[in-house]
mmCIF file of C-alpha atoms in Angstrom:
data_model
loop_
_atom_site.group_PDB
_atom_site.id
_atom_site.type_symbol
_atom_site.label_atom_id
_atom_site.label_comp_id
_atom_site.label_asym_id
_atom_site.label_seq_id
_atom_site.Cartn_x
_atom_site.Cartn_y
_atom_site.Cartn_z
ATOM 1 C CA MET A 1 0.419 -0.047 -0.101
ATOM 2 C CA THR A 2 2.610 2.175 0.758
ATOM 3 C CA LEU A 3 4.431 1.533 -2.523
ATOM 4 C CA ARG A 4 1.451 2.348 -4.532
ATOM 5 C CA TRP A 5 1.503 5.971 -2.760
ATOM 6 C CA ARG A 6 4.493 6.686 -3.365
ATOM 7 C CA GLN A 7 4.233 5.617 -7.101
ATOM 8 C CA SER A 8 1.316 7.610 -7.262
ATOM 9 C CA ASP A 9 1.074 11.329 -8.603
ATOM 10 C CA ARG A 10 0.171 12.700 -5.801
ATOM 11 C CA ALA A 11 3.411 11.788 -4.300
ATOM 12 C CA ARG A 12 5.382 13.060 -7.191
ATOM 13 C CA LEU A 13 7.454 16.157 -5.086
ATOM 14 C CA LEU A 14 8.501 13.232 -2.503
ATOM 15 C CA ASN A 15 11.844 11.889 -2.748
ATOM 16 C CA ARG A 16 12.125 9.027 -4.984
ATOM 17 C CA GLY A 17 12.090 5.419 -3.191
ATOM 18 C CA ALA A 18 11.871 1.772 -3.484
ATOM 19 C CA SER A 19 10.319 0.323 -6.744
ATOM 20 C CA THR A 20 9.688 -3.260 -5.403
ATOM 21 C CA VAL A 21 7.217 -4.298 -2.419
ATOM 22 C CA GLU A 22 10.445 -6.135 -0.939
ATOM 23 C CA GLU A 23 12.412 -2.710 -0.808
ATOM 24 C CA GLN A 24 10.104 -0.943 -0.229
ATOM 25 C CA GLN A 25 9.588 -2.928 3.100
ATOM 26 C CA ALA A 26 13.548 -3.360 3.331
ATOM 27 C CA TRP A 27 13.765 0.495 3.170
ATOM 28 C CA ILE A 28 11.016 0.723 6.213
ATOM 29 C CA GLU A 29 12.691 -2.307 8.121
ATOM 30 C CA THR A 30 16.000 -0.527 8.391
ATOM 31 C CA ARG A 31 14.840 3.187 8.749
ATOM 32 C CA GLU A 32 13.419 2.015 11.525
ATOM 33 C CA ARG A 33 15.602 0.177 13.498
ATOM 34 C CA GLU A 34 17.599 3.761 13.046
ATOM 35 C CA GLY A 35 14.784 5.143 15.019
ATOM 36 C CA ASP A 36 12.320 6.721 12.717
ATOM 37 C CA GLN A 37 9.563 6.763 13.619
ATOM 38 C CA ASN A 38 6.271 5.613 10.907
ATOM 39 C CA PHE A 39 3.063 6.578 11.514
ATOM 40 C CA MET A 40 0.022 5.279 9.152
ATOM 41 C CA ILE A 41 -2.998 7.990 9.150
ATOM 42 C CA SER A 42 -5.623 6.083 9.566
ATOM 43 C CA TYR A 43 -10.011 7.493 8.973
ATOM 44 C CA ARG A 44 -12.723 5.402 10.122
ATOM 45 C CA GLY A 45 -10.626 1.603 10.100
ATOM 46 C CA GLN A 46 -8.605 2.577 6.634
ATOM 47 C CA PRO A 47 -5.383 3.140 6.273
ATOM 48 C CA VAL A 48 -5.488 6.808 4.527
ATOM 49 C CA GLY A 49 -1.664 8.075 4.734
ATOM 50 C CA MET A 50 0.783 8.206 6.402
ATOM 51 C CA ILE A 51 3.926 10.656 8.104
ATOM 52 C CA ALA A 52 6.977 10.369 10.063
ATOM 53 C CA LEU A 53 9.580 11.149 13.262
ATOM 54 C CA HIS A 54 12.982 10.862 11.484
ATOM 55 C CA ASP A 55 16.226 11.646 12.370
ATOM 56 C CA ILE A 56 15.855 12.183 16.045
ATOM 57 C CA SER A 57 17.886 13.577 17.465
ATOM 58 C CA HIS A 58 17.238 13.120 21.616
ATOM 59 C CA ARG A 59 20.499 14.853 22.408
ATOM 60 C CA HIS A 60 19.903 18.381 20.667
ATOM 61 C CA ARG A 61 16.408 17.385 20.945
ATOM 62 C CA HIS A 62 15.062 17.950 17.195
ATOM 63 C CA ALA A 63 13.761 15.626 14.443
ATOM 64 C CA VAL A 64 12.468 15.947 10.877
ATOM 65 C CA MET A 65 8.519 15.979 10.642
ATOM 66 C CA GLY A 66 8.348 14.161 6.806
ATOM 67 C CA ARG A 67 7.459 11.460 4.568
ATOM 68 C CA PHE A 68 3.488 13.184 4.890
ATOM 69 C CA LEU A 69 1.155 11.586 2.093
ATOM 70 C CA ILE A 70 -2.077 11.412 1.670
ATOM 71 C CA GLY A 71 -2.210 8.599 -0.800
ATOM 72 C CA GLU A 72 -6.488 8.359 -0.007
ATOM 73 C CA ALA A 73 -7.183 11.583 -1.241
ATOM 74 C CA GLU A 74 -10.548 10.779 -2.119
ATOM 75 C CA ALA A 75 -11.777 9.144 0.708
ATOM 76 C CA VAL A 76 -10.716 11.722 3.447
ATOM 77 C CA SER A 77 -11.744 14.537 1.145
ATOM 78 C CA GLY A 78 -13.274 17.438 3.274
ATOM 79 C CA THR A 79 -12.148 15.966 6.562
ATOM 80 C CA ALA A 80 -9.679 16.969 8.918
ATOM 81 C CA VAL A 81 -7.397 14.260 8.508
ATOM 82 C CA ALA A 82 -4.433 15.890 7.231
ATOM 83 C CA TYR A 83 -4.879 18.758 9.906
ATOM 84 C CA GLU A 84 -5.377 16.231 12.830
ATOM 85 C CA SER A 85 -2.524 13.951 11.396
ATOM 86 C CA GLU A 86 -0.278 16.938 11.636
ATOM 87 C CA LEU A 87 -1.755 18.444 14.709
ATOM 88 C CA LEU A 88 -0.881 14.633 16.687
ATOM 89 C CA VAL A 89 2.808 13.965 15.027
ATOM 90 C CA CYS A 90 3.726 17.935 16.651
ATOM 91 C CA ASP A 91 1.786 17.072 20.109
ATOM 92 C CA TYR A 92 4.084 13.932 20.018
ATOM 93 C CA ALA A 93 6.797 15.335 19.023
ATOM 94 C CA TYR A 94 6.973 18.412 21.720
ATOM 95 C CA ASP A 95 5.251 16.707 24.376
ATOM 96 C CA ALA A 96 6.045 12.669 24.289
ATOM 97 C CA LEU A 97 9.630 13.122 23.191
ATOM 98 C CA LYS A 98 10.249 16.736 24.363
ATOM 99 C CA MET A 99 11.650 17.912 20.583
ATOM 100 C CA HIS A 100 13.071 21.118 20.805
ATOM 101 C CA LYS A 101 12.452 21.971 17.047
ATOM 102 C CA LEU A 102 11.333 20.163 14.347
ATOM 103 C CA HIS A 103 12.186 20.540 11.037
ATOM 104 C CA GLY A 104 12.440 19.346 7.347
ATOM 105 C CA ASP A 105 12.917 20.422 4.027
ATOM 106 C CA VAL A 106 10.120 21.087 1.096
ATOM 107 C CA LEU A 107 10.668 21.058 -3.072
ATOM 108 C CA ALA A 108 10.930 24.703 -4.391
ATOM 109 C CA THR A 109 8.641 23.191 -6.688
ATOM 110 C CA ASN A 110 6.736 22.039 -4.129
ATOM 111 C CA GLU A 111 4.100 25.206 -3.784
ATOM 112 C CA ALA A 112 1.180 23.764 -1.766
ATOM 113 C CA MET A 113 3.050 22.656 0.859
ATOM 114 C CA LEU A 114 5.613 25.834 1.226
ATOM 115 C CA ARG A 115 2.629 28.479 1.271
ATOM 116 C CA TRP A 116 1.851 25.367 3.677
ATOM 117 C CA ARG A 117 4.530 25.548 6.065
ATOM 118 C CA LYS A 118 4.131 29.677 6.095
ATOM 119 C CA TYR A 119 0.677 29.473 6.874
ATOM 120 C CA LEU A 120 1.188 27.190 9.762
ATOM 121 C CA GLY A 121 4.272 29.367 11.098
ATOM 122 C CA TRP A 122 7.359 27.723 9.911
ATOM 123 C CA SER A 123 10.439 29.685 9.533
ATOM 124 C CA LYS A 124 11.778 29.030 6.240
ATOM 125 C CA ASP A 125 16.023 28.566 7.411
ATOM 126 C CA GLY A 126 17.549 28.054 3.784
ATOM 127 C CA VAL A 127 18.011 26.960 0.560
ATOM 128 C CA LEU A 128 19.466 24.044 -0.393
ATOM 129 C CA ARG A 129 20.717 24.579 -4.089
ATOM 130 C CA ASP A 130 20.173 21.854 -5.780
ATOM 131 C CA HIS A 131 20.069 19.162 -3.281
ATOM 132 C CA TYR A 132 18.504 16.606 -5.232
ATOM 133 C CA VAL A 133 17.981 14.267 -8.621
ATOM 134 C CA PHE A 134 14.442 13.886 -9.542
ATOM 135 C CA ASP A 135 13.739 12.262 -12.704
ATOM 136 C CA GLY A 136 17.543 13.321 -13.741
ATOM 137 C CA GLN A 137 17.500 16.890 -13.553
ATOM 138 C CA TYR A 138 18.927 18.821 -10.147
ATOM 139 C CA ALA A 139 16.045 19.930 -7.590
ATOM 140 C CA THR A 140 16.513 23.184 -5.357
ATOM 141 C CA ALA A 141 15.020 22.177 -1.739
ATOM 142 C CA ILE A 142 13.645 25.011 0.969
ATOM 143 C CA MET A 143 14.606 24.099 4.381
ATOM 144 C CA PHE A 144 12.042 24.490 7.457
ATOM 145 C CA SER A 145 11.552 24.738 11.400
ATOM 146 C CA LEU A 146 9.343 25.104 13.943
ATOM 147 C CA MET A 147 10.246 25.650 17.535
ATOM 148 C CA GLU A 148 8.217 24.442 20.315
ATOM 149 C CA GLU A 149 7.346 27.334 21.216
ATOM 150 C CA GLU A 150 6.271 28.964 17.540
ATOM 151 C CA TYR A 151 3.881 25.380 17.599
ATOM 152 C CA ARG A 152 2.336 25.950 20.613
ATOM 153 C CA ARG A 153 1.469 30.174 20.266
ATOM 154 C CA ARG A 154 1.048 30.044 16.186
ATOM 155 C CA CYS A 155 0.707 26.250 14.372
ATOM 156 C CA ARG A 156 -1.113 24.935 17.180
ATOM 157 C CA PRO A 157 -3.870 27.401 17.396
ATOM 158 C CA ARG A 158 -4.800 27.780 13.327
ATOM 159 C CA LEU A 159 -4.536 23.198 13.164
ATOM 160 C CA LEU A 160 -6.591 23.421 15.700
ATOM 161 C CA GLY A 161 -9.212 25.895 14.171
ATOM 162 C CA LEU A 162 -8.643 23.852 10.228
ATOM 163 C CA VAL A 163 -9.852 20.857 12.348
ATOM 164 C CA SER A 164 -13.039 22.961 13.977
ATOM 165 C CA ALA A 165 -14.341 24.203 10.859
ATOM 166 C CA ALA A 166 -13.729 21.013 8.549
ATOM 167 C CA SER A 167 -15.136 19.411 11.631
ATOM 168 C CA ALA A 168 -18.399 21.601 11.465
ATOM 169 C CA SER A 169 -18.707 21.846 7.845
ATOM 170 C CA ARG A 170 -19.531 17.888 8.155
#
């Protein structure tokens, strides 16, 4: 299922991954042995997406929040699933894992995610020129971070508002 999602058009702006189920399974197992925390997003008992905390540093109290993909967009259209997923993972990172900062990068061509990060109050930390290779071409990424205090003050209230609005409209 995750391989199908990763190979879908919706995932075209994520890092390329495995090309077989066996490769995908081996990659997940390797990353989890290295301490990554991969989460399945479910809606009404059905898997609809994924999100992860990876490259977790307990010493420096930061982690990358990434691998965020709603793989079954039709099943969750008009719901708060994406908002709630980010809210739950951030709460977990800051409350349970005691992280000080979440960070990650977004491809410069992923305009929707760039707007999303900006709206939620993530800070643009820099530009990684020609950082990835996609389809044989170099791609630039934008680095973002979110400190715990920024999450509590700006991001979390916005996510809660989005969850509330989406729930009220259903």
